[in-house]
Short mmCIF file of C-alpha atoms and ligand atoms in Angstrom, two decimals:
data_model
loop_
_atom_site.label_atom_id
_atom_site.label_comp_id
_atom_site.label_asym_id
_atom_site.label_seq_id
_atom_site.Cartn_x
_atom_site.Cartn_y
_atom_site.Cartn_z
CA UNK A 267 16.12 -255.66 -114.35
CA UNK A 268 17.67 -252.59 -112.75
CA UNK A 269 18.96 -253.30 -109.26
CA UNK A 270 17.14 -251.04 -106.83
CA UNK A 271 18.10 -250.27 -103.28
CA UNK A 272 16.26 -252.13 -100.51
CA UNK A 273 14.48 -249.85 -98.08
CA UNK A 274 13.33 -250.96 -94.63
CA UNK A 275 10.32 -249.68 -92.68
CA UNK A 276 8.85 -250.46 -89.26
CA UNK A 277 5.42 -250.06 -87.67
CA UNK A 278 4.76 -250.94 -84.03
CA UNK A 279 1.88 -252.69 -82.32
CA UNK A 280 0.09 -250.85 -79.53
CA UNK A 281 -1.49 -251.30 -76.14
CA UNK A 282 -4.28 -249.11 -74.92
CA UNK A 283 -3.57 -248.07 -71.34
CA UNK A 284 -7.19 -247.12 -70.68
CA UNK A 285 -10.25 -245.82 -72.56
CA UNK A 286 -11.55 -249.03 -74.10
CA UNK A 287 -14.30 -249.12 -76.71
CA UNK A 288 -14.44 -245.34 -76.58
CA UNK A 289 -12.92 -244.45 -79.94
CA UNK A 290 -16.03 -245.18 -82.01
CA UNK A 291 -18.04 -243.44 -79.27
CA UNK A 292 -16.12 -240.19 -79.79
CA UNK A 293 -14.32 -240.42 -76.45
CA UNK A 294 -10.80 -240.06 -75.09
CA UNK A 295 -8.41 -242.98 -75.47
CA UNK A 296 -4.90 -243.42 -74.12
CA UNK A 297 -2.84 -245.82 -76.23
CA UNK A 298 0.92 -246.25 -76.55
CA UNK A 299 2.98 -247.78 -79.37
CA UNK A 300 5.16 -250.77 -78.54
CA UNK A 301 8.70 -251.69 -79.47
CA UNK A 302 7.31 -254.97 -80.83
CA UNK A 303 6.03 -254.57 -84.36
CA UNK A 304 6.29 -255.39 -88.06
CA UNK A 305 9.26 -254.72 -90.30
CA UNK A 306 8.96 -254.58 -94.09
CA UNK A 307 11.58 -254.43 -96.79
CA UNK A 308 10.66 -252.67 -100.00
CA UNK A 309 12.23 -253.33 -103.39
CA UNK A 310 11.04 -251.51 -106.45
CA UNK A 311 10.24 -253.55 -109.55
CA UNK A 312 10.43 -252.38 -113.13
CA UNK A 313 7.06 -253.89 -114.01
CA UNK A 314 3.52 -253.34 -112.77
CA UNK A 315 3.40 -256.13 -110.19
CA UNK A 316 3.20 -256.15 -106.42
CA UNK A 317 4.60 -259.22 -104.71
CA UNK A 318 3.80 -259.72 -101.04
CA UNK A 319 5.61 -262.26 -98.87
CA UNK A 320 6.12 -262.87 -95.19
CA UNK A 321 8.59 -264.58 -92.89
CA UNK A 322 5.73 -265.89 -90.75
CA UNK A 323 3.18 -267.01 -93.36
CA UNK A 324 3.54 -269.43 -96.23
CA UNK A 325 1.09 -267.54 -98.47
CA UNK A 326 2.82 -265.34 -101.02
CA UNK A 327 0.71 -263.16 -103.28
CA UNK A 328 1.44 -261.58 -106.62
CA UNK A 329 -1.00 -259.08 -108.17
CA UNK A 330 -0.90 -256.83 -111.16
CA UNK A 331 -1.51 -253.17 -110.37
CA UNK A 332 -4.24 -253.09 -112.98
CA UNK A 333 -6.14 -255.97 -111.25
CA UNK A 334 -9.38 -255.09 -109.45
CA UNK A 335 -8.88 -256.00 -105.78
CA UNK A 336 -11.52 -257.17 -103.31
CA UNK A 337 -11.47 -258.85 -99.90
CA UNK A 338 -11.16 -262.62 -100.17
CA UNK A 339 -10.71 -264.91 -97.16
CA UNK A 340 -8.38 -267.06 -99.29
CA UNK A 341 -5.94 -264.16 -99.42
CA UNK A 342 -5.45 -264.45 -95.62
CA UNK A 343 -2.99 -261.89 -94.24
CA UNK A 344 -2.45 -260.27 -97.65
CA UNK A 345 -5.98 -258.81 -97.51
CA UNK A 346 -4.54 -255.97 -95.38
CA UNK A 347 -1.85 -254.79 -97.80
CA UNK A 348 -4.16 -255.47 -100.75
CA UNK A 349 -6.83 -253.29 -99.11
CA UNK A 350 -4.28 -250.49 -98.82
CA UNK A 351 -3.25 -250.84 -102.47
CA UNK A 352 -6.92 -250.85 -103.51
CA UNK A 353 -7.71 -247.68 -101.56
CA UNK A 354 -4.55 -245.84 -102.67
CA UNK A 355 -5.41 -246.52 -106.31
CA UNK A 356 -9.04 -245.55 -105.76
CA UNK A 357 -7.97 -242.19 -104.34
CA UNK A 358 -5.56 -241.58 -107.23
CA UNK A 359 -2.24 -242.06 -105.39
CA UNK A 360 0.77 -243.42 -107.21
CA UNK A 361 1.51 -247.07 -106.34
CA UNK A 362 4.82 -248.44 -107.61
CA UNK A 363 5.43 -252.02 -108.78
CA UNK A 364 7.40 -253.60 -105.92
CA UNK A 365 8.20 -256.52 -103.68
CA UNK A 366 7.36 -256.18 -100.02
CA UNK A 367 8.57 -258.71 -97.50
CA UNK A 368 7.20 -258.59 -93.97
CA UNK A 369 8.59 -260.00 -90.73
CA UNK A 370 7.10 -259.52 -87.31
CA UNK A 371 7.80 -259.62 -83.60
CA UNK A 372 4.16 -258.87 -82.86
CA UNK A 373 1.88 -261.77 -81.98
CA UNK A 374 -1.08 -261.82 -84.39
CA UNK A 375 -4.72 -261.88 -83.35
CA UNK A 376 -3.71 -260.87 -79.83
CA UNK A 377 -5.34 -257.44 -79.73
CA UNK A 378 -1.97 -255.70 -80.09
CA UNK A 379 -3.01 -254.19 -83.44
CA UNK A 380 -1.11 -256.36 -85.85
CA UNK A 381 -3.71 -255.46 -88.50
CA UNK A 382 -3.37 -251.70 -87.96
CA UNK A 383 0.42 -252.15 -87.98
CA UNK A 384 0.51 -253.88 -91.37
CA UNK A 385 -1.98 -251.38 -92.82
CA UNK A 386 -0.12 -248.30 -91.63
CA UNK A 387 3.24 -249.81 -92.56
CA UNK A 388 2.13 -250.66 -96.11
CA UNK A 389 0.44 -247.33 -96.74
CA UNK A 390 3.41 -245.42 -95.34
CA UNK A 391 6.03 -247.28 -97.34
CA UNK A 392 4.08 -247.09 -100.60
CA UNK A 393 3.36 -243.38 -100.23
CA UNK A 394 6.96 -242.67 -99.18
CA UNK A 395 8.14 -243.61 -102.66
CA UNK A 396 6.49 -240.53 -104.13
CA UNK A 397 5.64 -238.22 -101.21
CA UNK A 398 7.53 -236.52 -98.41
CA UNK A 399 6.01 -235.32 -95.14
CA UNK A 400 3.13 -237.75 -95.05
CA UNK A 401 0.42 -236.42 -92.75
CA UNK A 402 0.20 -239.20 -90.14
CA UNK A 403 -3.18 -238.18 -88.83
CA UNK A 404 -4.58 -238.37 -92.36
CA UNK A 405 -2.76 -241.70 -92.84
CA UNK A 406 -4.46 -243.19 -89.74
CA UNK A 407 -7.85 -242.22 -91.03
CA UNK A 408 -7.05 -243.63 -94.46
CA UNK A 409 -6.07 -246.99 -92.92
CA UNK A 410 -9.15 -247.02 -90.68
CA UNK A 411 -11.27 -246.63 -93.79
CA UNK A 412 -9.59 -249.69 -95.33
CA UNK A 413 -10.36 -251.67 -92.17
CA UNK A 414 -14.00 -250.47 -92.20
CA UNK A 415 -14.71 -250.88 -95.90
CA UNK A 416 -12.31 -253.48 -97.32
CA UNK A 417 -11.88 -255.73 -94.27
CA UNK A 418 -15.38 -255.09 -92.88
CA UNK A 419 -14.61 -254.33 -89.20
CA UNK A 420 -16.33 -251.18 -87.91
CA UNK A 421 -13.34 -250.20 -85.73
CA UNK A 422 -12.55 -246.69 -84.55
CA UNK A 423 -9.38 -244.69 -85.18
CA UNK A 424 -7.36 -245.57 -82.07
CA UNK A 425 -5.17 -248.41 -83.33
CA UNK A 426 -4.13 -246.84 -86.61
CA UNK A 427 -3.49 -243.53 -84.85
CA UNK A 428 -1.26 -245.07 -82.17
CA UNK A 429 0.68 -247.10 -84.72
CA UNK A 430 1.25 -244.02 -86.88
CA UNK A 431 1.88 -241.38 -84.21
CA UNK A 432 3.35 -243.30 -81.26
CA UNK A 433 6.28 -241.76 -79.40
CA UNK A 434 8.84 -243.57 -77.24
CA UNK A 435 8.08 -243.38 -73.49
CA UNK A 436 4.83 -241.52 -74.08
CA UNK A 437 1.18 -242.46 -74.32
CA UNK A 438 -1.15 -240.50 -76.60
CA UNK A 439 -4.20 -238.84 -75.10
CA UNK A 440 -6.41 -238.76 -78.18
CA UNK A 441 -9.82 -237.17 -78.50
CA UNK A 442 -11.48 -239.42 -81.05
CA UNK A 443 -14.16 -236.94 -82.04
CA UNK A 444 -11.74 -234.11 -82.93
CA UNK A 445 -8.46 -236.05 -83.38
CA UNK A 446 -6.77 -233.49 -81.10
CA UNK A 447 -4.04 -235.26 -79.18
CA UNK A 448 -1.24 -234.74 -76.72
CA UNK A 449 1.66 -236.88 -75.59
CA UNK A 450 1.79 -237.78 -71.92
CA UNK A 451 5.15 -239.06 -70.60
CA UNK A 452 4.83 -242.46 -68.93
CA UNK A 453 7.19 -242.65 -65.98
CA UNK A 454 6.58 -245.81 -64.06
CA UNK A 455 9.48 -245.56 -61.58
CA UNK A 456 10.22 -249.14 -60.54
CA UNK A 457 7.13 -250.53 -62.21
CA UNK A 458 6.82 -252.18 -65.61
CA UNK A 459 3.86 -252.60 -67.87
CA UNK A 460 3.61 -256.28 -68.74
CA UNK A 461 1.51 -257.65 -71.59
CA UNK A 462 -0.38 -260.81 -70.71
CA UNK A 463 -1.48 -262.81 -73.75
CA UNK A 464 -4.39 -265.24 -73.24
CA UNK A 465 -3.35 -267.11 -76.41
CA UNK A 466 -7.04 -267.68 -76.97
CA UNK A 467 -8.10 -267.55 -80.63
CA UNK A 468 -10.47 -264.60 -81.05
CA UNK A 469 -13.15 -266.11 -83.24
CA UNK A 470 -16.02 -263.86 -82.12
CA UNK A 471 -14.18 -260.59 -82.32
CA UNK A 472 -15.56 -259.22 -85.59
CA UNK A 473 -19.25 -260.00 -85.11
CA UNK A 474 -19.35 -259.13 -81.40
CA UNK A 475 -17.34 -255.98 -81.98
CA UNK A 476 -19.79 -254.76 -84.60
CA UNK A 477 -22.65 -255.70 -82.24
CA UNK A 478 -21.21 -253.51 -79.44
CA UNK A 479 -20.89 -250.64 -81.89
CA UNK A 480 -24.58 -250.97 -82.85
CA UNK A 481 -25.60 -251.11 -79.17
CA UNK A 482 -23.64 -247.93 -78.48
CA UNK A 483 -25.25 -246.26 -81.51
CA UNK A 484 -28.65 -247.26 -80.13
CA UNK A 485 -27.83 -245.72 -76.71
CA UNK A 486 -26.77 -242.50 -78.42
CA UNK A 487 -29.94 -242.45 -80.50
CA UNK A 488 -32.04 -242.70 -77.32
CA UNK A 489 -30.11 -239.94 -75.52
CA UNK A 490 -30.30 -237.67 -78.55
CA UNK A 491 -34.10 -237.58 -78.25
CA UNK A 492 -33.67 -235.19 -75.30
CA UNK A 493 -30.21 -233.67 -75.74
CA UNK A 494 -27.98 -232.50 -78.54
CA UNK A 495 -24.89 -234.60 -77.72
CA UNK A 496 -22.94 -235.77 -80.75
CA UNK A 497 -21.19 -238.74 -79.15
CA UNK A 498 -22.09 -241.21 -76.43
CA UNK A 499 -18.87 -240.39 -74.56
CA UNK A 500 -20.22 -236.87 -73.90
CA UNK A 501 -23.22 -238.15 -71.91
CA UNK A 502 -23.34 -238.04 -68.12
CA UNK A 503 -24.57 -240.58 -65.58
CA UNK A 504 -27.94 -238.93 -65.04
CA UNK A 505 -28.77 -239.51 -68.73
CA UNK A 506 -28.82 -243.26 -68.08
CA UNK A 507 -32.31 -242.93 -66.59
CA UNK A 508 -33.63 -242.37 -70.10
CA UNK A 509 -32.60 -245.83 -71.23
CA UNK A 510 -35.06 -248.57 -70.30
CA UNK A 511 -33.36 -251.51 -72.00
CA UNK A 512 -31.00 -252.97 -69.36
CA UNK A 513 -28.38 -254.16 -71.85
CA UNK A 514 -28.20 -250.85 -73.71
CA UNK A 515 -28.07 -249.04 -70.35
CA UNK A 516 -25.05 -251.08 -69.22
CA UNK A 517 -23.25 -250.46 -72.51
CA UNK A 518 -23.78 -246.72 -72.09
CA UNK A 519 -22.70 -246.85 -68.44
CA UNK A 520 -19.38 -248.38 -69.47
CA UNK A 521 -18.79 -245.63 -72.01
CA UNK A 522 -19.59 -242.89 -69.49
CA UNK A 523 -17.61 -244.32 -66.55
CA UNK A 524 -14.65 -245.28 -68.75
CA UNK A 525 -14.47 -241.71 -70.07
CA UNK A 526 -14.15 -240.48 -66.48
CA UNK A 527 -11.46 -243.07 -65.79
CA UNK A 528 -9.34 -241.84 -68.72
CA UNK A 529 -9.32 -238.32 -67.28
CA UNK A 530 -8.50 -239.65 -63.79
CA UNK A 531 -5.69 -241.78 -65.20
CA UNK A 532 -4.02 -238.86 -66.94
CA UNK A 533 -4.31 -236.83 -63.74
CA UNK A 534 -2.85 -239.64 -61.63
CA UNK A 535 0.10 -240.05 -64.00
CA UNK A 536 0.80 -236.33 -63.94
CA UNK A 537 1.07 -236.63 -60.13
CA UNK A 538 3.05 -239.85 -60.46
CA UNK A 539 0.34 -241.60 -58.45
CA UNK A 540 0.73 -245.15 -59.71
CA UNK A 541 -1.53 -246.69 -57.06
CA UNK A 542 -4.48 -244.70 -58.37
CA UNK A 543 -3.54 -245.62 -61.92
CA UNK A 544 -3.58 -249.28 -60.85
CA UNK A 545 -7.01 -248.97 -59.22
CA UNK A 546 -8.37 -247.37 -62.39
CA UNK A 547 -7.02 -250.27 -64.47
CA UNK A 548 -8.89 -252.71 -62.22
CA UNK A 549 -12.10 -250.67 -62.40
CA UNK A 550 -11.84 -250.50 -66.18
CA UNK A 551 -11.58 -254.27 -66.40
CA UNK A 552 -14.61 -254.76 -64.16
CA UNK A 553 -16.64 -252.38 -66.33
CA UNK A 554 -15.58 -254.13 -69.55
CA UNK A 555 -16.50 -257.45 -67.94
CA UNK A 556 -19.84 -256.56 -66.34
CA UNK A 557 -21.22 -253.65 -68.36
CA UNK A 558 -19.70 -253.91 -71.81
CA UNK A 559 -19.28 -257.72 -71.72
CA UNK A 560 -16.25 -258.01 -73.95
CA UNK A 561 -13.88 -260.00 -71.74
CA UNK A 562 -14.67 -263.73 -71.48
CA UNK A 563 -13.30 -266.34 -69.11
CA UNK A 564 -9.65 -266.26 -70.23
CA UNK A 565 -9.22 -262.49 -70.00
CA UNK A 566 -11.04 -262.45 -66.66
CA UNK A 567 -8.84 -265.15 -65.15
CA UNK A 568 -5.68 -263.50 -66.41
CA UNK A 569 -6.52 -259.95 -65.32
CA UNK A 570 -8.19 -260.85 -62.04
CA UNK A 571 -5.50 -263.32 -60.94
CA UNK A 572 -2.86 -260.74 -61.88
CA UNK A 573 -4.64 -258.12 -59.74
CA UNK A 574 -4.25 -260.36 -56.66
CA UNK A 575 -0.52 -260.97 -57.03
CA UNK A 576 2.24 -259.35 -55.00
CA UNK A 577 3.75 -256.28 -56.63
CA UNK A 578 0.86 -255.77 -59.08
CA UNK A 579 -0.88 -252.40 -58.80
CA UNK A 580 -3.56 -253.16 -61.40
CA UNK A 581 -4.48 -255.10 -64.52
CA UNK A 582 -7.06 -254.92 -67.28
CA UNK A 583 -7.85 -256.26 -70.74
CA UNK A 584 -6.61 -254.10 -73.61
CA UNK A 585 -7.94 -253.70 -77.15
CA UNK A 586 -11.13 -255.22 -78.54
CA UNK A 587 -11.45 -258.08 -76.02
CA UNK A 588 -12.97 -261.58 -76.43
CA UNK A 589 -9.47 -263.04 -75.95
CA UNK A 590 -6.26 -261.28 -76.85
CA UNK A 591 -4.22 -259.48 -74.21
CA UNK A 592 -4.38 -257.81 -70.83
CA UNK A 593 -1.85 -255.40 -69.34
CA UNK A 594 -0.55 -255.36 -65.77
CA UNK A 595 1.46 -252.81 -63.81
CA UNK A 596 4.02 -254.82 -61.84
CA UNK A 597 6.97 -253.87 -59.62
CA UNK A 598 10.25 -254.87 -61.27
CA UNK A 599 11.36 -256.89 -58.23
CA UNK A 600 8.17 -258.94 -58.35
CA UNK A 601 8.15 -259.77 -62.06
CA UNK A 602 9.72 -263.22 -61.90
CA UNK A 603 7.41 -264.52 -59.24
CA UNK A 604 4.45 -262.77 -60.85
CA UNK A 605 5.06 -264.55 -64.16
CA UNK A 606 5.58 -267.90 -62.56
CA UNK A 607 2.45 -267.84 -60.40
CA UNK A 608 0.23 -266.29 -63.08
CA UNK A 609 1.24 -268.83 -65.73
CA UNK A 610 0.46 -271.63 -63.30
CA UNK A 611 -2.90 -270.23 -62.17
CA UNK A 612 -3.99 -269.41 -65.71
CA UNK A 613 -3.22 -272.87 -67.00
CA UNK A 614 -4.94 -274.51 -64.04
CA UNK A 615 -8.11 -272.49 -64.67
CA UNK A 616 -8.26 -272.56 -68.48
CA UNK A 617 -6.01 -275.34 -69.74
CA UNK A 618 -4.17 -272.75 -71.86
CA UNK A 619 -0.60 -271.48 -71.62
CA UNK A 620 -0.41 -267.69 -71.54
CA UNK A 621 2.54 -265.67 -72.82
CA UNK A 622 3.92 -262.66 -70.94
CA UNK A 623 5.81 -259.93 -72.80
CA UNK A 624 7.90 -257.02 -71.53
CA UNK A 625 7.69 -254.58 -74.44
CA UNK A 626 8.70 -250.93 -73.96
CA UNK A 627 6.80 -247.91 -75.30
CA UNK A 628 8.27 -247.16 -78.72
CA UNK A 629 7.91 -244.84 -81.72
CA UNK A 630 5.31 -244.88 -84.49
CA UNK A 631 5.78 -245.86 -88.13
CA UNK A 632 8.96 -244.83 -89.96
CA UNK A 633 11.80 -245.79 -92.23
CA UNK A 634 14.64 -247.64 -90.56
CA UNK A 635 17.70 -245.79 -91.79
CA UNK A 636 21.15 -247.43 -92.01
CA UNK A 637 19.59 -250.84 -92.31
CA UNK A 638 19.71 -251.11 -96.07
CA UNK A 639 21.14 -254.28 -97.35
C1 LIG B 707 -10.11 -252.64 -81.38
C2 LIG B 707 -10.47 -251.59 -82.43
C3 LIG B 707 -10.25 -250.17 -81.88
C4 LIG B 707 -10.94 -249.99 -80.52
C5 LIG B 707 -10.61 -251.14 -79.59
C6 LIG B 707 -11.39 -251.08 -78.31
O1 LIG B 707 -8.76 -252.61 -81.10
O2 LIG B 707 -9.69 -251.77 -83.59
O3 LIG B 707 -10.71 -249.24 -82.83
O4 LIG B 707 -12.32 -249.82 -80.66
O5 LIG B 707 -10.85 -252.41 -80.18
O6 LIG B 707 -11.05 -249.96 -77.56
#
């Protein structure tokens, strides 16, 4: 076989600073890419096979490019890259025979978008072999479609978009109905954004997530009987009177109040008003707990105990919920004590050990130059 050069690519995970469960409601979200993420090495093969392997999983998968591919639980983590290969072929893109080896610094199943990261990474590296100037906004949508159709999760665009278009030290203010976006510099002075991982397995995430999406769709359907709004995030508080079902009303109230909080957050950051940002994080968590009901005991203990600790301006769950991670804005001088006390309190209340990460805001997907070996 011809010896081909190894190429290396990276895609980050993400946190969402605020604007939770708004993407599929056509609202504003405010995610940032992390410096933690997934690295993949690509080696071209001279035959028609794709071989997928990972440093963190025993399962290795070999498929022929002419094989029909479908989701199969037995394929575990490889369902994500296989879904990308399936969709690329379906849309007539060139997919080369190759070996892809993944390694990761991103905890999986922790709501830090490890699935969006592996999707975007795989699509980007495969397309890069035959295309230049890949349109990253298009790429995010392509990967979202794989998640919706191949994997079966009715997620919005936020995760794939942040993983593809992240920018170091900036969050992305993304309008999920138009895909217009702008970068907002995140200057936290002496504060750091910590990631608090519940380490709780997220077994309910897919079914409950899809259930919240249907409830939001129902709220929109009701409001559309008297107004011509296209997305639930466009509604205002007075519209809530039209909804008689208490559960649907609370879901809609979260979407409306959270949309206001995103705008307030961006304003507060432009004025470098971190105390207001912190209060908005706390209010977002309360709304996700009480109105949208996507937190659960572990996330509540972690975020609410964090909120009480010295040096912490605010904390909230991030991502889909039902386990996974929260974020907290903590003064750098208070971090050690914060970690110590929070770990203790969390374990006392839940019996679980949390993990606390200090990732920075990094760049989106790309090739890692000068790392060929
Ligand atoms: C998950 C989904 C996203 C988004 C968030 C909640 O991360 O993949 O599309 O809906 O939950 O904001």
